[in-house]
Short mmCIF file of C-alpha atoms (C1' of nucleotides) in Angstrom, two decimals:
data_model
loop_
_atom_site.label_atom_id
_atom_site.label_comp_id
_atom_site.label_asym_id
_atom_site.label_seq_id
_atom_site.Cartn_x
_atom_site.Cartn_y
_atom_site.Cartn_z
CA MET V 1377 57.57 -41.27 90.32
CA PRO V 1378 59.31 -40.17 93.48
CA GLU V 1379 62.47 -42.24 93.93
CA LEU V 1380 64.99 -42.64 96.71
CA PRO V 1381 66.30 -39.02 96.81
CA GLU V 1382 62.79 -37.55 96.72
CA MET V 1383 61.62 -39.73 99.59
CA GLU V 1384 64.83 -39.05 101.52
CA THR V 1385 64.22 -35.31 101.12
CA TYR V 1386 60.63 -35.72 102.28
CA GLU V 1387 61.80 -37.69 105.29
CA ASN V 1388 64.43 -35.16 106.33
CA LEU V 1389 62.02 -32.24 106.07
CA LEU V 1390 59.04 -34.02 107.64
CA VAL V 1391 61.03 -35.15 110.67
CA ARG V 1392 61.43 -31.51 111.68
CA LYS V 1393 57.75 -30.75 111.12
CA ILE V 1394 55.82 -33.66 112.59
CA SER V 1395 58.14 -36.00 114.48
CA GLY V 1396 56.93 -36.18 118.07
CA LYS V 1397 53.64 -34.53 117.14
CA THR V 1398 50.18 -36.00 117.64
CA ILE V 1399 47.79 -36.64 114.75
CA THR V 1400 44.74 -34.69 115.91
CA ASP V 1401 42.44 -35.70 113.05
CA VAL V 1402 42.31 -37.90 109.99
CA THR V 1403 40.37 -37.52 106.72
CA VAL V 1404 40.21 -40.24 104.11
CA ASN V 1405 38.64 -39.14 100.83
CA ARG V 1406 39.74 -42.17 98.87
CA GLU V 1407 39.23 -45.52 100.55
CA LYS V 1408 41.33 -47.38 97.97
CA SER V 1409 44.44 -45.59 99.23
CA ILE V 1410 44.24 -47.42 102.56
CA ASN V 1411 44.15 -51.10 103.47
CA THR V 1412 41.36 -51.17 106.05
CA SER V 1413 37.98 -49.57 106.61
CA VAL V 1414 37.92 -45.80 107.02
CA SER V 1415 36.53 -46.09 110.53
CA ASP V 1416 39.17 -48.59 111.60
CA PHE V 1417 41.90 -46.48 110.00
CA ILE V 1418 40.73 -43.37 111.84
CA ASN V 1419 40.36 -45.22 115.14
CA ARG V 1420 43.90 -46.49 115.01
CA VAL V 1421 45.57 -43.33 113.67
CA LYS V 1422 43.72 -40.47 115.33
CA ASN V 1423 45.35 -39.17 118.56
CA GLN V 1424 48.47 -41.21 117.90
CA GLU V 1425 51.87 -39.60 118.29
CA ILE V 1426 54.36 -39.98 115.44
CA THR V 1427 57.38 -41.30 117.26
CA ALA V 1428 59.70 -41.62 114.26
CA ILE V 1429 59.87 -41.39 110.49
CA ASP V 1430 62.04 -43.62 108.37
CA ARG V 1431 62.66 -44.36 104.71
CA ARG V 1432 63.15 -47.73 103.06
CA ALA V 1433 63.63 -47.71 99.26
CA LYS V 1434 60.82 -45.54 97.88
CA HIS V 1435 58.69 -46.06 100.99
CA LEU V 1436 58.24 -43.75 103.93
CA LEU V 1437 57.39 -45.24 107.30
CA PHE V 1438 55.55 -43.24 109.97
CA TYR V 1439 55.90 -45.01 113.32
CA LEU V 1440 52.99 -44.50 115.70
CA LYS V 1441 53.15 -44.71 119.49
CA SER V 1442 50.76 -47.66 119.43
CA GLY V 1443 53.29 -49.74 117.54
CA ASP V 1444 51.42 -49.47 114.26
CA VAL V 1445 53.18 -48.10 111.20
CA LEU V 1446 51.83 -46.00 108.34
CA LEU V 1447 53.56 -47.26 105.21
CA LEU V 1448 53.55 -44.77 102.34
CA HIS V 1449 54.33 -45.44 98.69
CA LEU V 1450 53.65 -42.54 96.33
CA MET V 1451 53.98 -44.64 93.15
CA LEU V 1452 53.21 -42.48 90.11
CA GLY V 1453 52.51 -38.81 90.53
CA GLY V 1454 52.01 -38.93 94.28
CA LEU V 1455 53.20 -36.03 96.40
CA MET V 1456 52.84 -34.47 99.82
CA PHE V 1457 52.18 -30.97 101.06
CA TYR V 1458 52.39 -29.69 104.63
CA GLY V 1459 50.71 -26.47 105.65
CA THR V 1460 47.62 -24.72 106.93
CA GLU V 1461 44.23 -24.95 105.31
CA GLU V 1462 44.80 -21.55 103.65
CA GLU V 1463 48.07 -22.71 102.10
CA LYS V 1464 46.57 -25.94 100.79
CA LEU V 1465 47.25 -26.64 97.11
CA ASP V 1466 44.49 -26.57 94.51
CA ARG V 1467 44.69 -30.32 94.06
CA THR V 1468 42.50 -33.27 94.94
CA VAL V 1469 43.50 -34.62 98.36
CA GLN V 1470 43.12 -38.33 98.98
CA ILE V 1471 44.13 -38.37 102.65
CA GLN V 1472 44.96 -35.68 105.17
CA LEU V 1473 46.45 -35.88 108.65
CA SER V 1474 45.87 -32.98 111.02
CA PHE V 1475 48.43 -31.63 113.44
CA GLY V 1476 46.45 -28.88 115.11
CA LYS V 1477 46.21 -26.09 112.58
CA HIS V 1478 48.66 -27.74 110.20
CA TYR V 1479 47.90 -30.59 107.85
CA LEU V 1480 49.88 -33.17 105.97
CA TYR V 1481 48.16 -33.64 102.62
CA PHE V 1482 48.58 -36.74 100.47
CA ILE V 1483 47.93 -35.82 96.85
CA GLY V 1484 47.99 -37.72 93.56
CA LEU V 1485 47.58 -41.16 95.14
CA ARG V 1486 46.35 -43.25 92.22
CA LEU V 1487 48.22 -46.45 92.64
CA GLY V 1488 49.95 -44.94 95.65
CA TYR V 1489 48.86 -45.88 99.15
CA LEU V 1490 49.10 -45.21 102.88
CA HIS V 1491 48.77 -48.57 104.58
CA LEU V 1492 48.30 -49.11 108.29
CA LEU V 1493 50.34 -52.13 109.36
CA SER V 1494 51.88 -53.79 112.37
CA LEU V 1495 55.67 -53.87 112.64
CA GLY V 1496 55.65 -57.51 111.57
CA GLU V 1497 53.48 -56.82 108.55
CA VAL V 1498 55.77 -53.98 107.45
CA GLU V 1499 58.75 -56.30 107.66
CA GLN V 1500 56.87 -58.81 105.55
CA VAL V 1501 56.01 -56.25 102.87
CA LEU V 1502 59.58 -54.94 102.62
CA THR V 1503 61.30 -58.30 102.81
CA ASP V 1504 62.05 -58.69 99.09
CA LEU V 1505 63.74 -55.31 98.67
CA GLY V 1506 67.37 -55.30 97.66
CA PRO V 1507 70.09 -53.35 99.48
CA GLU V 1508 69.97 -49.60 100.02
CA PRO V 1509 72.52 -48.20 97.57
CA LEU V 1510 73.68 -45.53 100.00
CA ASP V 1511 73.91 -47.82 103.00
CA GLU V 1512 77.48 -48.10 104.27
CA GLN V 1513 77.11 -51.86 104.11
CA PHE V 1514 76.59 -51.58 100.36
CA THR V 1515 80.28 -51.70 99.57
CA ARG V 1516 81.90 -52.11 96.17
CA GLU V 1517 82.47 -55.77 97.02
CA VAL V 1518 78.79 -56.29 97.78
CA PHE V 1519 77.85 -54.58 94.52
CA LEU V 1520 80.18 -56.74 92.45
CA ASP V 1521 78.87 -59.81 94.23
CA VAL V 1522 75.16 -59.14 93.63
CA SER V 1523 75.93 -58.16 90.01
CA LYS V 1524 77.89 -61.30 89.29
CA ASN V 1525 75.06 -63.32 87.80
CA LYS V 1526 73.18 -60.43 86.20
CA ARG V 1527 72.80 -60.88 82.46
CA GLY V 1528 70.03 -58.34 81.83
CA ARG V 1529 70.28 -54.80 80.57
CA LEU V 1530 71.75 -52.10 82.76
CA LYS V 1531 68.60 -49.98 83.03
CA THR V 1532 66.31 -52.91 83.68
CA THR V 1533 68.65 -54.14 86.38
CA LEU V 1534 69.00 -50.73 88.06
CA VAL V 1535 65.23 -50.31 88.43
CA ASP V 1536 64.80 -53.88 89.72
CA GLN V 1537 63.92 -53.34 93.39
CA GLU V 1538 65.12 -56.81 94.34
CA PHE V 1539 68.56 -56.03 92.95
CA LEU V 1540 68.92 -52.55 94.42
CA SER V 1541 66.13 -50.62 96.10
CA GLY V 1542 65.08 -47.06 95.49
CA ILE V 1543 66.18 -46.39 91.91
CA GLY V 1544 63.48 -45.64 89.33
CA ASN V 1545 63.13 -44.54 85.73
CA ARG V 1546 64.79 -41.15 86.06
CA TYR V 1547 67.80 -41.94 88.20
CA SER V 1548 68.58 -45.10 86.25
CA ASP V 1549 69.12 -42.92 83.17
CA GLU V 1550 71.11 -40.32 85.11
CA ILE V 1551 73.32 -43.03 86.60
CA ALA V 1552 73.93 -44.65 83.21
CA TRP V 1553 74.84 -41.28 81.70
CA HIS V 1554 77.18 -40.46 84.56
CA ALA V 1555 78.89 -43.84 84.27
CA GLN V 1556 79.07 -43.42 80.45
CA ILE V 1557 77.35 -46.74 79.85
CA MET V 1558 74.45 -47.37 77.45
CA PRO V 1559 71.22 -48.24 79.32
CA ALA V 1560 70.75 -51.21 76.97
CA ARG V 1561 74.17 -52.71 77.68
CA LYS V 1562 74.13 -56.16 79.26
CA MET V 1563 75.49 -56.11 82.77
CA ASN V 1564 77.74 -59.09 82.16
CA GLU V 1565 79.39 -57.33 79.22
CA LEU V 1566 80.84 -54.66 81.49
CA ASP V 1567 84.52 -54.90 82.29
CA GLU V 1568 86.03 -54.19 85.70
CA GLN V 1569 86.40 -50.48 84.96
CA GLY V 1570 82.81 -50.23 83.81
CA MET V 1571 81.55 -51.96 86.94
CA ASN V 1572 83.63 -49.68 89.13
CA ARG V 1573 82.33 -46.60 87.34
CA LEU V 1574 78.81 -47.90 87.72
CA TYR V 1575 79.17 -48.39 91.46
CA ASP V 1576 80.64 -44.91 91.87
CA SER V 1577 77.92 -43.34 89.71
CA ILE V 1578 75.09 -45.01 91.62
CA ARG V 1579 76.38 -43.55 94.85
CA PHE V 1580 77.41 -40.18 93.46
CA VAL V 1581 74.23 -39.40 91.50
CA LEU V 1582 71.95 -40.39 94.39
CA GLN V 1583 74.03 -38.41 96.90
CA GLN V 1584 74.02 -35.32 94.69
CA ALA V 1585 70.28 -35.64 94.15
CA ILE V 1586 69.68 -35.77 97.91
CA LYS V 1587 72.02 -32.82 98.44
CA TYR V 1588 69.95 -30.72 96.07
CA GLY V 1589 66.56 -31.92 97.30
CA GLY V 1590 65.51 -34.30 94.52
CA TYR V 1591 63.32 -33.42 91.53
CA MET V 1592 59.81 -33.01 93.00
CA GLU V 1593 58.32 -29.85 91.50
CA GLN V 1594 56.13 -28.97 94.44
CA PRO V 1595 57.78 -27.66 97.64
CA LEU V 1596 56.75 -29.66 100.72
CA TYR V 1597 55.70 -26.54 102.59
CA HIS V 1598 55.53 -22.80 102.18
CA GLY V 1599 59.13 -21.53 102.24
CA ASP V 1600 60.71 -24.90 101.47
CA THR V 1601 63.64 -24.02 99.20
CA LEU V 1602 65.28 -27.44 99.25
CA THR V 1603 62.78 -29.68 97.51
CA GLY V 1604 63.16 -29.89 93.73
CA GLY V 1605 66.62 -28.37 93.43
CA TYR V 1606 67.89 -31.34 91.45
CA GLY V 1607 65.23 -30.99 88.76
CA THR V 1608 67.34 -28.58 86.72
CA ARG V 1609 70.46 -30.65 87.31
CA MET V 1610 69.38 -33.76 85.46
CA TYR V 1611 71.57 -34.44 82.46
CA VAL V 1612 69.47 -36.70 80.25
CA TYR V 1613 66.00 -37.47 81.58
CA ASP V 1614 63.34 -35.56 79.61
CA ARG V 1615 66.13 -33.75 77.77
CA GLU V 1616 65.59 -35.18 74.32
CA GLY V 1617 67.25 -32.94 71.74
CA ASP V 1618 69.29 -31.00 74.30
CA PRO V 1619 73.07 -31.10 73.86
CA CYS V 1620 74.87 -33.59 76.10
CA SER V 1621 76.77 -31.49 78.61
CA ARG V 1622 79.79 -33.75 78.23
CA CYS V 1623 80.17 -33.96 74.44
CA GLY V 1624 77.48 -31.74 72.87
CA THR V 1625 75.72 -34.55 71.02
CA LEU V 1626 71.94 -34.29 71.14
CA ILE V 1627 70.29 -36.48 73.77
CA THR V 1628 68.32 -39.42 72.34
CA LYS V 1629 64.95 -40.63 73.59
CA GLY V 1630 64.07 -44.27 73.28
CA GLU V 1631 61.92 -46.96 74.81
CA MET V 1632 62.89 -49.95 76.91
CA SER V 1633 60.46 -52.39 78.52
CA SER V 1634 57.67 -49.89 77.73
CA ARG V 1635 59.38 -47.10 79.70
CA LYS V 1636 61.05 -43.97 78.45
CA VAL V 1637 64.83 -44.02 78.29
CA PHE V 1638 67.21 -41.11 77.58
CA PHE V 1639 70.91 -41.29 76.77
CA CYS V 1640 73.76 -39.74 74.83
CA GLY V 1641 74.48 -41.88 71.78
CA LYS V 1642 78.07 -40.73 71.57
CA CYS V 1643 79.68 -40.73 75.00
CA GLN V 1644 77.79 -43.64 76.52
CA PHE V 1645 79.04 -47.05 75.37
"C1'" DA F 1412 66.72 -65.83 84.36
"C1'" DG F 1413 65.24 -62.28 81.55
"C1'" DG F 1414 62.00 -59.99 78.51
"C1'" DG F 1415 57.41 -58.60 77.22
"C1'" DC F 1416 53.08 -57.24 78.51
"C1'" DA F 1417 48.58 -56.43 80.66
"C1'" DA F 1418 46.33 -54.69 84.65
"C1'" DC F 1419 45.96 -51.60 88.29
"C1'" DC F 1420 44.21 -46.25 88.77
"C1'" DC F 1421 42.32 -41.47 87.83
"C1'" DG F 1422 43.80 -36.47 88.00
"C1'" DG F 1423 45.17 -33.38 84.96
"C1'" DA F 1424 46.60 -31.83 80.56
"C1'" DC F 1425 45.07 -31.07 76.15
"C1'" DG F 1426 42.02 -30.64 72.13
"C1'" DC F 1427 37.93 -29.04 70.13
"C1'" DT E 728 33.38 -22.73 79.82
"C1'" DG E 729 32.76 -27.52 79.17
"C1'" DC E 730 33.08 -31.88 77.72
"C1'" DG E 731 35.58 -35.96 76.00
"C1'" DT E 732 39.96 -38.32 75.48
"C1'" DC E 733 44.25 -40.01 76.69
"C1'" DC E 734 48.65 -40.22 79.12
"C1'" DG E 735 51.60 -41.47 82.80
"C1'" DG E 736 54.41 -44.98 85.29
"C1'" DG E 737 55.92 -48.32 89.79
"C1'" DT E 738 54.58 -52.72 90.80
"C1'" DT E 739 52.73 -57.35 90.34
"C1'" DG E 740 51.85 -61.41 88.08
"C1'" DC E 741 51.78 -64.29 84.16
"C1'" DC E 742 53.61 -66.30 80.03
"C1'" DC E 743 57.30 -67.48 76.81
#
DNA sequence: AGGGCAACCCGGACGC
DNA sequence: TGCGTCCGGGTTGCCC
């Protein structure tokens, strides 16, 4: 569920907490969440310093001093919490990393994972991802170019990680609403103005979401007031029956490619 | 190429 | 309280 802005928020907050710190202990309660044996995982992660943290699409990368990388994907329902044992949430923890008396808890990892990889392996795994929508190299010209041969629906295209990386079910709807385009519209039916609005909306919605800390409900740590601030600022997602804040028409819920889709039937075309 | 769909996975919400 | 049931949803792979 976490998308680009949620992972970006996590990254920015975690850098201040654990960057440069040493992982003093490791607990793996769910072996399926990792890609090696528990003993091997612990051997290679324990006592390693986290030298840097980076984000790519919906992934978070924890660089270890050894050269290994912990590659995190929260998939559906995954979340993190950082705090002491007393502050720990009443949730099942799949993996925890210790930093002295503080812990980084990985919660809700069902299909989500924390894989231990070499730099080369990480590159391999991430190789098919499309451009980062907020990268300065992702210019309007680049967007128009990669969209040129797209004949699919807008929503389907936006969530395609090979087209653009980091956008998921929620932000695709928010972007379509902001650009005033129907999620089911075919990309190649959009005129120049529509394409320009779409490019602007992709950047604007994601930037706003990052500014307000994304939509994760659970703060990352005790006293974290940033995380989740965008949750109340979403215009259409999970707002079926609410009035559209642009035209007052009630928001419609539908289904597309077996995923939920929300839109305003009047001011999106 | 795009659309549809099954499989993956299991905690937590919900119903009785 | 407790047990059973079902949902969610990003990603991959396969088929049409």
